[in-house]
Tab-separated table of C-alpha atoms and ligand atoms in Angstrom:
chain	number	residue	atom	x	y	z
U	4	UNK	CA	111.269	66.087	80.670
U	5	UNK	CA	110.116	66.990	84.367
U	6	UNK	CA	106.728	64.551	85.069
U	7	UNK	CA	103.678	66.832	84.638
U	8	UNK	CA	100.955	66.444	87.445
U	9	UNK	CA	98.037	64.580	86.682
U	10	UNK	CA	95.192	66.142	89.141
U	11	UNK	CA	93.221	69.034	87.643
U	12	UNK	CA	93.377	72.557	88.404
U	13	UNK	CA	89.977	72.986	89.599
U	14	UNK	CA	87.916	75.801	88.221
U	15	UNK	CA	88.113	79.294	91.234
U	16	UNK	CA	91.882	78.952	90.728
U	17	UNK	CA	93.524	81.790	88.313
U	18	UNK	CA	95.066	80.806	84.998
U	19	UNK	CA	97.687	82.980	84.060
U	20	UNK	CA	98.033	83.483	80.015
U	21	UNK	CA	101.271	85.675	78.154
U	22	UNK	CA	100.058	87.799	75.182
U	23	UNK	CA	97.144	89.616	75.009
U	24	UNK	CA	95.190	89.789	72.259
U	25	UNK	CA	92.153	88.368	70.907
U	26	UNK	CA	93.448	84.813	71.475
U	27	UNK	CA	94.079	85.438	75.101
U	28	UNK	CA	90.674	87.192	74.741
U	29	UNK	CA	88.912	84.537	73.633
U	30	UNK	CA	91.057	81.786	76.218
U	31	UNK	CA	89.774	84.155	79.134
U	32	UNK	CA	85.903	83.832	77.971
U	33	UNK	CA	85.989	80.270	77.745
U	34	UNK	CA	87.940	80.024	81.313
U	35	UNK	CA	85.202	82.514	82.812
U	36	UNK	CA	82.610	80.172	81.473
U	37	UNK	CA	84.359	77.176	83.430
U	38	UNK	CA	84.633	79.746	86.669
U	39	UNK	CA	88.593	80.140	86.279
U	40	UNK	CA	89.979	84.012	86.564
U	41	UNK	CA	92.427	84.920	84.308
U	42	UNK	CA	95.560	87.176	84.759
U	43	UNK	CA	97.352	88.321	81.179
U	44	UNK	CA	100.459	89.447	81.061
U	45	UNK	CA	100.963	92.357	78.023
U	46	UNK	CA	103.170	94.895	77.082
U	47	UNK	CA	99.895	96.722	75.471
U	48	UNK	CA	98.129	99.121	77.305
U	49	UNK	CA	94.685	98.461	76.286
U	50	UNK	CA	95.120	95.073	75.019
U	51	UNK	CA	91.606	92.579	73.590
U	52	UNK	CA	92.325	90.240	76.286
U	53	UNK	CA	92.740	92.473	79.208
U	54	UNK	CA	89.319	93.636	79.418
U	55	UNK	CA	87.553	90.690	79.686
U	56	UNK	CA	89.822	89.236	82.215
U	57	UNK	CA	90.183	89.190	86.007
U	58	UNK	CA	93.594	90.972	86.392
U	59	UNK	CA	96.372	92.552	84.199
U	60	UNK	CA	99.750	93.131	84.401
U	61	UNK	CA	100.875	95.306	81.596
U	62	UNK	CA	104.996	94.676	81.130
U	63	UNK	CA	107.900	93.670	78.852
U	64	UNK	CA	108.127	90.289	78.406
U	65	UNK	CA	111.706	90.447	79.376
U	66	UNK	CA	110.926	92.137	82.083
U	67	UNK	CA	111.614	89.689	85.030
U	68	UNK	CA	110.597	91.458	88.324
U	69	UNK	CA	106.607	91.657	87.001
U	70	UNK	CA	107.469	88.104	85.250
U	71	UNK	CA	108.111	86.662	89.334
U	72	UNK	CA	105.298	88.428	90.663
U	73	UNK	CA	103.106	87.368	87.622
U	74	UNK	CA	103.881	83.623	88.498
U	75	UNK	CA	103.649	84.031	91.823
U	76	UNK	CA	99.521	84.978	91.566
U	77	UNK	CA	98.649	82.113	89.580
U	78	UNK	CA	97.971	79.007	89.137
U	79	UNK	CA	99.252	78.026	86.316
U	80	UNK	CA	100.421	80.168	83.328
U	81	UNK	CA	100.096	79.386	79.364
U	82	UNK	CA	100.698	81.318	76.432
U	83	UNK	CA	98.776	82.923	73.332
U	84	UNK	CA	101.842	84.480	71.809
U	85	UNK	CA	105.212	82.171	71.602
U	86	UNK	CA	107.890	84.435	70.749
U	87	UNK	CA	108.629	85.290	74.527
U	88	UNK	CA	112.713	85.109	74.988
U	89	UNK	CA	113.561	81.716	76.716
U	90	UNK	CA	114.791	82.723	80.375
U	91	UNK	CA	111.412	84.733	80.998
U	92	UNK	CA	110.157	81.275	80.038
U	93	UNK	CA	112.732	79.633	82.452
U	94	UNK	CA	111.774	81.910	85.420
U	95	UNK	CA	108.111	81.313	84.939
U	96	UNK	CA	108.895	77.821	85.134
U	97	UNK	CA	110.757	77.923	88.454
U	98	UNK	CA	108.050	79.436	89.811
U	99	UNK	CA	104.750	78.292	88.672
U	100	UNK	CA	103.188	75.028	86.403
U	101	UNK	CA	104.038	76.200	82.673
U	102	UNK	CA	101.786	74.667	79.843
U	103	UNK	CA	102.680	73.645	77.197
U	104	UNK	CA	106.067	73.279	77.653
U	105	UNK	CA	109.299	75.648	76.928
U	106	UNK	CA	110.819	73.211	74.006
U	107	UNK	CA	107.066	73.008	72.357
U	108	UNK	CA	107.612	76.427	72.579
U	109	UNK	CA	111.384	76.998	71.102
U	110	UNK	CA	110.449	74.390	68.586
U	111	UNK	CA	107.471	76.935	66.908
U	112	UNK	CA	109.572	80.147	67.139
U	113	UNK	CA	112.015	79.068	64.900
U	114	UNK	CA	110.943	77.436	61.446
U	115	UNK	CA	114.720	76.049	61.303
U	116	UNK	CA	114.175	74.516	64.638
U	117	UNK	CA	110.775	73.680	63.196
U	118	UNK	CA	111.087	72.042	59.939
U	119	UNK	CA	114.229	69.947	61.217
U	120	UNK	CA	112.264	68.936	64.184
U	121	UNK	CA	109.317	67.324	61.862
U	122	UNK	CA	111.461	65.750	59.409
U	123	UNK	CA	113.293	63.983	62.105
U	124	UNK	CA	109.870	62.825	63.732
U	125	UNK	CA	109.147	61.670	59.826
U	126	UNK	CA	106.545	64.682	59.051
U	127	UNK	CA	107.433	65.939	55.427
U	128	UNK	CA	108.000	69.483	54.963
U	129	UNK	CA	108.425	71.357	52.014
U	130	UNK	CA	112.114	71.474	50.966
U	131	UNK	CA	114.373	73.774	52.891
U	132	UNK	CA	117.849	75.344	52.981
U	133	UNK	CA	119.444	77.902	56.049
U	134	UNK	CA	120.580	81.189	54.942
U	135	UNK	CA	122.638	83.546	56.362
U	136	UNK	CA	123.501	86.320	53.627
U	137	UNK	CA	122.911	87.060	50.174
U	138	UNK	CA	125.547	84.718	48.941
U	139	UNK	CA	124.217	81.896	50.687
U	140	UNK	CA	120.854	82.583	49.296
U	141	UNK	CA	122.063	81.996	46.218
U	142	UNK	CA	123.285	79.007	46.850
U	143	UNK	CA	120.140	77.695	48.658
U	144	UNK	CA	118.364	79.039	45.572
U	145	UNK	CA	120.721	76.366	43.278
U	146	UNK	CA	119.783	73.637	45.554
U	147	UNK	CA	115.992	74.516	46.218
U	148	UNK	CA	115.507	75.749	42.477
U	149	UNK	CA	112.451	78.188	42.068
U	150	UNK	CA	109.215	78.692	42.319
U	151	UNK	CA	110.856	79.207	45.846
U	152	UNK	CA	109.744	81.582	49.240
U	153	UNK	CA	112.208	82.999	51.398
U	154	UNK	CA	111.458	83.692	54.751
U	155	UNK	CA	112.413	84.780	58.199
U	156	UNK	CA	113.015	82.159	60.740
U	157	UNK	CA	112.262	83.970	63.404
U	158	UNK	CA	109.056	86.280	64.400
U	159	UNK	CA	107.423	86.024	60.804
U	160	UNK	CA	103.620	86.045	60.340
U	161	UNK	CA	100.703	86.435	58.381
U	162	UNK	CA	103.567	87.040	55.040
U	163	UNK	CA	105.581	89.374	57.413
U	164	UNK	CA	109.117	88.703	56.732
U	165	UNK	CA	108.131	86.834	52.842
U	166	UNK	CA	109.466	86.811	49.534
U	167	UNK	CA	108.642	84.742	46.794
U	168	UNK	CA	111.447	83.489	44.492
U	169	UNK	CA	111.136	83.429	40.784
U	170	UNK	CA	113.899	82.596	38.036
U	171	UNK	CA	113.469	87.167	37.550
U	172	UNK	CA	114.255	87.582	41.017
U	173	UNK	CA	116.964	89.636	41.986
U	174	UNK	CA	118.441	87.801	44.833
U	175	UNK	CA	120.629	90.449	46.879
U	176	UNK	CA	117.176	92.646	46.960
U	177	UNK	CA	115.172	89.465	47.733
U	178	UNK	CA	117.483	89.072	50.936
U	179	UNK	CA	117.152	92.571	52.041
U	180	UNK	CA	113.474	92.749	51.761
U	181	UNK	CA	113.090	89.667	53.804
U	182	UNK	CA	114.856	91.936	56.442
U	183	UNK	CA	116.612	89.345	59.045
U	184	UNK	CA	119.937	87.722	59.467
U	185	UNK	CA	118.929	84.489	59.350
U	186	UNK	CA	116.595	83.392	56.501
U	187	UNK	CA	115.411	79.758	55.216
U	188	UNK	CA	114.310	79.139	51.432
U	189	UNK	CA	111.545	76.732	50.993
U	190	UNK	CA	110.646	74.621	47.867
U	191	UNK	CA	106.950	76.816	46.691
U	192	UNK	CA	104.373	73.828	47.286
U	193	UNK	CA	101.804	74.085	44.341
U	194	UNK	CA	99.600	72.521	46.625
U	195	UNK	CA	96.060	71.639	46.060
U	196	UNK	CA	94.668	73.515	48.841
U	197	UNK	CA	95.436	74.256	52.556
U	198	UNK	CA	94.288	72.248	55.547
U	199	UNK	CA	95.079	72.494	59.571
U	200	UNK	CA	94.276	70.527	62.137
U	201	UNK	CA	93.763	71.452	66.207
U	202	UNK	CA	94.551	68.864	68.665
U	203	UNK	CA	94.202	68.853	72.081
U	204	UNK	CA	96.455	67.173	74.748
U	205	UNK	CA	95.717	66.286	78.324
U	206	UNK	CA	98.233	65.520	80.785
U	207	UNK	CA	97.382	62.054	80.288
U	208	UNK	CA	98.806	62.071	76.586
U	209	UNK	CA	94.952	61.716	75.650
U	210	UNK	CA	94.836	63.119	72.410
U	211	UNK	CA	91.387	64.854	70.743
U	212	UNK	CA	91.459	66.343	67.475
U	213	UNK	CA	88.997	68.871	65.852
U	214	UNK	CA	88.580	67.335	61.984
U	215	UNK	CA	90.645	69.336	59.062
U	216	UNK	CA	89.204	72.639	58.113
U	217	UNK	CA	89.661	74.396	54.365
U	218	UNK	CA	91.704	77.498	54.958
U	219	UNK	CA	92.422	79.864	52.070
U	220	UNK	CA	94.731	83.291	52.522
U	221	UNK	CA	94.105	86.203	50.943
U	222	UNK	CA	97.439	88.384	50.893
U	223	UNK	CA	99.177	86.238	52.880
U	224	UNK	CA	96.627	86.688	56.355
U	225	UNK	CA	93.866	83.983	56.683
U	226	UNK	CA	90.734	84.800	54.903
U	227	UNK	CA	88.038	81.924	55.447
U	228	UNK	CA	88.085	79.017	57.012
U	229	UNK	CA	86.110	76.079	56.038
U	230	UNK	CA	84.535	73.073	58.058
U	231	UNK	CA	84.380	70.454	56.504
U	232	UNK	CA	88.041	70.698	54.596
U	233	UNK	CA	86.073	68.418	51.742
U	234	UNK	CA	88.776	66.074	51.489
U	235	UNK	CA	88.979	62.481	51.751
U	236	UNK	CA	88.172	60.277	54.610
U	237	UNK	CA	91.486	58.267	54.003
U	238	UNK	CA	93.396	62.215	53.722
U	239	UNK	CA	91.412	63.689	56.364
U	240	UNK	CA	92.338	60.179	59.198
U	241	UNK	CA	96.146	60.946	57.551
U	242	UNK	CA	96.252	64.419	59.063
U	243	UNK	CA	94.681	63.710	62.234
U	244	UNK	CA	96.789	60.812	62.804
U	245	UNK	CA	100.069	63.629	61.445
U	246	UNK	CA	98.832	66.084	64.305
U	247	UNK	CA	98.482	63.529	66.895
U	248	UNK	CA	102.132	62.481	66.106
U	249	UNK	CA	103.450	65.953	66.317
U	250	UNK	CA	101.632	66.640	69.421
U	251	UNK	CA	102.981	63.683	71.355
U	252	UNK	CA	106.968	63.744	70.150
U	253	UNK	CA	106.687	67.716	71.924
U	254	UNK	CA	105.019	66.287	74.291
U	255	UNK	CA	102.570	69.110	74.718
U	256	UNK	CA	99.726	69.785	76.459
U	257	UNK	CA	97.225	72.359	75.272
U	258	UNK	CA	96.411	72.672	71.731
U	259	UNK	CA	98.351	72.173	68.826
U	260	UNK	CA	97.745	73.899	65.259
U	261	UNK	CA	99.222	72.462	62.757
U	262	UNK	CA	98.944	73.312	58.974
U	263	UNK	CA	99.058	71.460	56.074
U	264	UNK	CA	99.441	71.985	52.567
U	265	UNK	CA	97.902	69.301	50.367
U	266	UNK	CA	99.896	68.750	47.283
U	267	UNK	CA	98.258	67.799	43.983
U	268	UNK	CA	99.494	64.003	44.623
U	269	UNK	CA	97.089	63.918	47.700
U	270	UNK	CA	100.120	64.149	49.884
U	271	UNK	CA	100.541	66.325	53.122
U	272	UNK	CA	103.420	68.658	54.091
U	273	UNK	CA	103.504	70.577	56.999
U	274	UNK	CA	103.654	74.291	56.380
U	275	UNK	CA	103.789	75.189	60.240
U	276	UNK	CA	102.930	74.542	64.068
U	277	UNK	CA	101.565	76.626	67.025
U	278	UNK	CA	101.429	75.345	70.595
U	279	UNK	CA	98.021	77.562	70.870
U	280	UNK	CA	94.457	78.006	69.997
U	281	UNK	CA	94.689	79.371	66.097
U	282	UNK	CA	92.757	81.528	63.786
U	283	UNK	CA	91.683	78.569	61.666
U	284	UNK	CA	89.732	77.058	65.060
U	285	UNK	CA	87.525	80.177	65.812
U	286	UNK	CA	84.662	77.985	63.754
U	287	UNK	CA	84.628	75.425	66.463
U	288	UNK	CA	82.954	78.405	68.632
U	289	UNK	CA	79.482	77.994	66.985
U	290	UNK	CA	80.097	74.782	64.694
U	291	UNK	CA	81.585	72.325	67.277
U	292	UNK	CA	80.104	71.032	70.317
U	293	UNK	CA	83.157	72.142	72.505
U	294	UNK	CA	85.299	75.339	71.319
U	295	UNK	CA	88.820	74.707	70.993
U	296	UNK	CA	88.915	77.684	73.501
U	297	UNK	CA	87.403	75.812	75.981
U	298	UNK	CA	89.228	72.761	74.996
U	299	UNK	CA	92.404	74.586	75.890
U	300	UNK	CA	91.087	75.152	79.392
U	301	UNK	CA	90.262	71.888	79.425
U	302	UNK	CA	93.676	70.512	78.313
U	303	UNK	CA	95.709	72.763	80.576
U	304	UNK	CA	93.922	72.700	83.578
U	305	UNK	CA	93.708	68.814	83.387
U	306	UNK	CA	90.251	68.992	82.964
U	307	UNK	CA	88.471	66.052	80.908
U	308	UNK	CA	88.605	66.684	77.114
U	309	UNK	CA	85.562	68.075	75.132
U	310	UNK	CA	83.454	66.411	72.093
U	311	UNK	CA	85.202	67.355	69.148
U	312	UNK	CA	81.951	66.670	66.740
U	313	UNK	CA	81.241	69.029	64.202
U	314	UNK	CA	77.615	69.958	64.577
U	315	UNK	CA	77.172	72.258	61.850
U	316	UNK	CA	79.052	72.860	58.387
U	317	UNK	CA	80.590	76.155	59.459
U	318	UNK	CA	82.654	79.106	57.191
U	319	UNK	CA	84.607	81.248	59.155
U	320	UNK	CA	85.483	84.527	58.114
U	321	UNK	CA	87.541	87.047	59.101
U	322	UNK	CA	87.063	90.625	59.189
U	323	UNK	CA	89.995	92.534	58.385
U	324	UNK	CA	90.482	96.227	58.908
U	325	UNK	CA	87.359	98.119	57.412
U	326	UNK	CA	85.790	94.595	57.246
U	327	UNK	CA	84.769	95.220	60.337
U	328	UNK	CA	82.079	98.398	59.766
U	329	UNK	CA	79.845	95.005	58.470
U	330	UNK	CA	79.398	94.453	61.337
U	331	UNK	CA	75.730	95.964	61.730
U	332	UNK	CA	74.783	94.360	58.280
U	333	UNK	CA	76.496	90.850	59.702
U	334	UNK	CA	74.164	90.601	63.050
U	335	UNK	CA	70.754	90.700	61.056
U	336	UNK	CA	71.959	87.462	59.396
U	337	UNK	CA	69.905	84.632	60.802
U	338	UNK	CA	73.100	82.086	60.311
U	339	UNK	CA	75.755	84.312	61.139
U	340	UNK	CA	77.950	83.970	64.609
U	341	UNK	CA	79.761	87.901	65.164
U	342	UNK	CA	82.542	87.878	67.520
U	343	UNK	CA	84.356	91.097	67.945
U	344	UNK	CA	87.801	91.784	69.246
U	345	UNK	CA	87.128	95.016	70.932
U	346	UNK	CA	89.935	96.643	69.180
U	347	UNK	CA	89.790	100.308	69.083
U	348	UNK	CA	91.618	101.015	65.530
U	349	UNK	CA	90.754	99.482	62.245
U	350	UNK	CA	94.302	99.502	60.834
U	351	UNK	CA	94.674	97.982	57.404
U	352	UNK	CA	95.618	93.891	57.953
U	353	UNK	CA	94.647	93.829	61.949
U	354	UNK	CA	92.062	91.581	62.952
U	355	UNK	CA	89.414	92.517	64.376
U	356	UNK	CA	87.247	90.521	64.628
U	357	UNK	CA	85.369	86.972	62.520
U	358	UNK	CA	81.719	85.768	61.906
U	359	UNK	CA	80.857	81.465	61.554
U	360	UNK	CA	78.291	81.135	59.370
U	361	UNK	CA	76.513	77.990	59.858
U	362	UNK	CA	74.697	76.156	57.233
U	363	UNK	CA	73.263	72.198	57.797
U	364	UNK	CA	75.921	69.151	58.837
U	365	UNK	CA	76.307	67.311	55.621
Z	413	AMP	P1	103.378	81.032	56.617
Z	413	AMP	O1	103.687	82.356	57.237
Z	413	AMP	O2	104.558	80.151	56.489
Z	413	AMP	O3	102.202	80.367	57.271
Z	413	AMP	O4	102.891	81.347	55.131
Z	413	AMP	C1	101.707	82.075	54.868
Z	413	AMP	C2	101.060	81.550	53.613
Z	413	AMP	O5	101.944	81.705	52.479
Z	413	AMP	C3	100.756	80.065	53.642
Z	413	AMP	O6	99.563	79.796	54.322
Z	413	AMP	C4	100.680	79.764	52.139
Z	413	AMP	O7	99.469	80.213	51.591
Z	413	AMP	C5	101.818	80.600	51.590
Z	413	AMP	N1	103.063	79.805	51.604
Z	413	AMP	C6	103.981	79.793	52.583
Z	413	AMP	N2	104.990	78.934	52.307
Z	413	AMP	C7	104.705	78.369	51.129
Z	413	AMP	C8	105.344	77.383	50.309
Z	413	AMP	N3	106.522	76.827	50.644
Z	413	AMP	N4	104.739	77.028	49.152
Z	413	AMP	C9	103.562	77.591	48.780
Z	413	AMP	N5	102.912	78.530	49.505
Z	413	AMP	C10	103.464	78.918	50.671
């Protein structure tokens, strides 16, 4: 790996983020706060992150021309979306400071890549199996054994891409549903409940942590988030010390999300990793004493790290769909945090937006 400066990008200069929706949106506020501009790159016409930021270029990721000219105007570029193909990552690269890096990157995209990655690093995973067809599945399924959950390895979220695995299930239909060529089966976790933590990374290899939040999914998409997780102290310095580890072997800096189920032995397994700021961090907006938005403006632009203290006991929801028409009912709260998204359609599962209520640090 290519030595990563260690001066700062100092706030006036332009910070160039792919992907732009409410994460970028949210990156570009906190950036504007520290007096950095911010250029997205989007395919999306009217994309969350666009209008609260300095410039736009609205293009296909693969598209290389805009890509050039995109890294050419900035400073230094970082992502909110990972599944951009790996030479528009490359050219970016040649061009311009790229953070976090490309193999932090090709590492999330792929929960293959993923899960082998961890278990070589000693991180425990559920159990897993590759699968390439319907007769494969089967065999994963004779290995794996059921409960199970099938899944994409590529480009699946929030349950897109998901099939659970039962001794009824019919297995060819269970592989065309899931609806890619390459699938993995994983061991169902009856886990206890499910925990993430955020770390930042400097280029120093400092490494600050938010503490483990409670996150609990309703259909799949991330419903409320909890702070604190109300776990142990001995579990809770376990899966700092787990995201620490992660963060350093991909050598990343940024943020890293990284979630956890914890199983009914008080164990951890890691469910999955993003090299970005994550839905289960929007509490640290109102209930932390540095947002993990500006903590990624922090990390990347070499910047010193924030306080990670919790300052309030903070629940996080988010507002899904028609969730959002609350939103009137939501601002004459005295506790309640709204932040909005700016996003035009209510469709049903699309995020628009999430409120932090805060309630007294216990
Ligand atoms: P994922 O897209 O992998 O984050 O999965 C979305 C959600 O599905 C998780 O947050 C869990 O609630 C559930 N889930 C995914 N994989 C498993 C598993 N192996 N065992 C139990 N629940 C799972």
């Amino acid at each position: 790996m290519t030595a990563e400066p260690l001066n700062s990008i100092p706030s006036g200069s332009t910070i160039g983020i792919i992907g732009g929706g409410q994460l970028g949106r949210m990156t570009a506020i906190a950036a504007a706060n520290l007096g950095y501009h911010c250029h997205i790159f989007c395919p999306e016409e009217r994309c969350p992150a666009s209008k609260v930021s300095a410039e736009f270029t609205q293009a296909e990721y693969t598209d290389h021309e805009a890509l050039a000219r995109f890294a050419d105007s900035v400073d230094v570029v970082t992502f909110e979306f990972e599944n951009i193909p790996h030479e528009s990552v490359q050219l970016l690269t040649e061009h311009v400071l790229v953070r976090p890096n490309w193999d932090a990157l090709k590492i999330s995209q792929d929960r293959l890549i993923e899960k082998d990655f961890l278990n070589q690093n000693g991180i425990s995973t559920a159990s897993y199996k590759r699968a390439t067809s319907a007769e494969d599945l089967k065999t994963a399924v004779a290995e794996i054994g059921t409960p199970s959950v099938l899944k994409t390895v590529r480009l699946g979220y929030d349950g897109k891409g998901q099939v659970k695995v039962t001794e009824d299930t019919n297995l060819d239909e269970a592989w065309s549903t899931m609806g890619s060529e390459l699938g993995v089966l994983e061991g169902f976790v009856p886990f206890e409940r499910e925990i993430s933590v955020i770390v930042a990374r400097a280029p120093s290899g400092e490494c600050r942590a938010f503490e483990p939040v409670h996150n609990v999914h309703t259909n799949h998409i991330l419903d409320t988030t909890t702070a604190p997780a109300g776990i142990s102290p001995q579990l809770r310095d376990k899966a700092i010390a787990m995201a620490e580890q992660v963060a350093t072997a991909l050598d990343i800096i940024g943020l890293l999300a990284v979630e956890m189920f914890v199983t009914n032995e008080d164990d951890l397994l890691v469910n999955e990793i993003a090299p970005r700021p994550h839905n289960s961090g929007h509490w640290t907006m109102d209930g932390c004493a540095t947002s993990q938005f500006e903590q990624f403006v922090r990390a990347i632009c070499g910047l010193p790290l924030g306080s990670t203290e919790r300052l309030h006991n903070t629940v996080m929801t988010n507002l899904i769909g028609d969730d959002v028409n609350d939103w009137e009912e939501i601002l004459t709260e005295p506790n309640a945090h709204l932040h909005l998204y700016g996003k035009r359609e209510a469709r049903t599962g699309r995020k628009m937006g999430h409120v932090n209520r805060l309630f007294p640090k216990t």
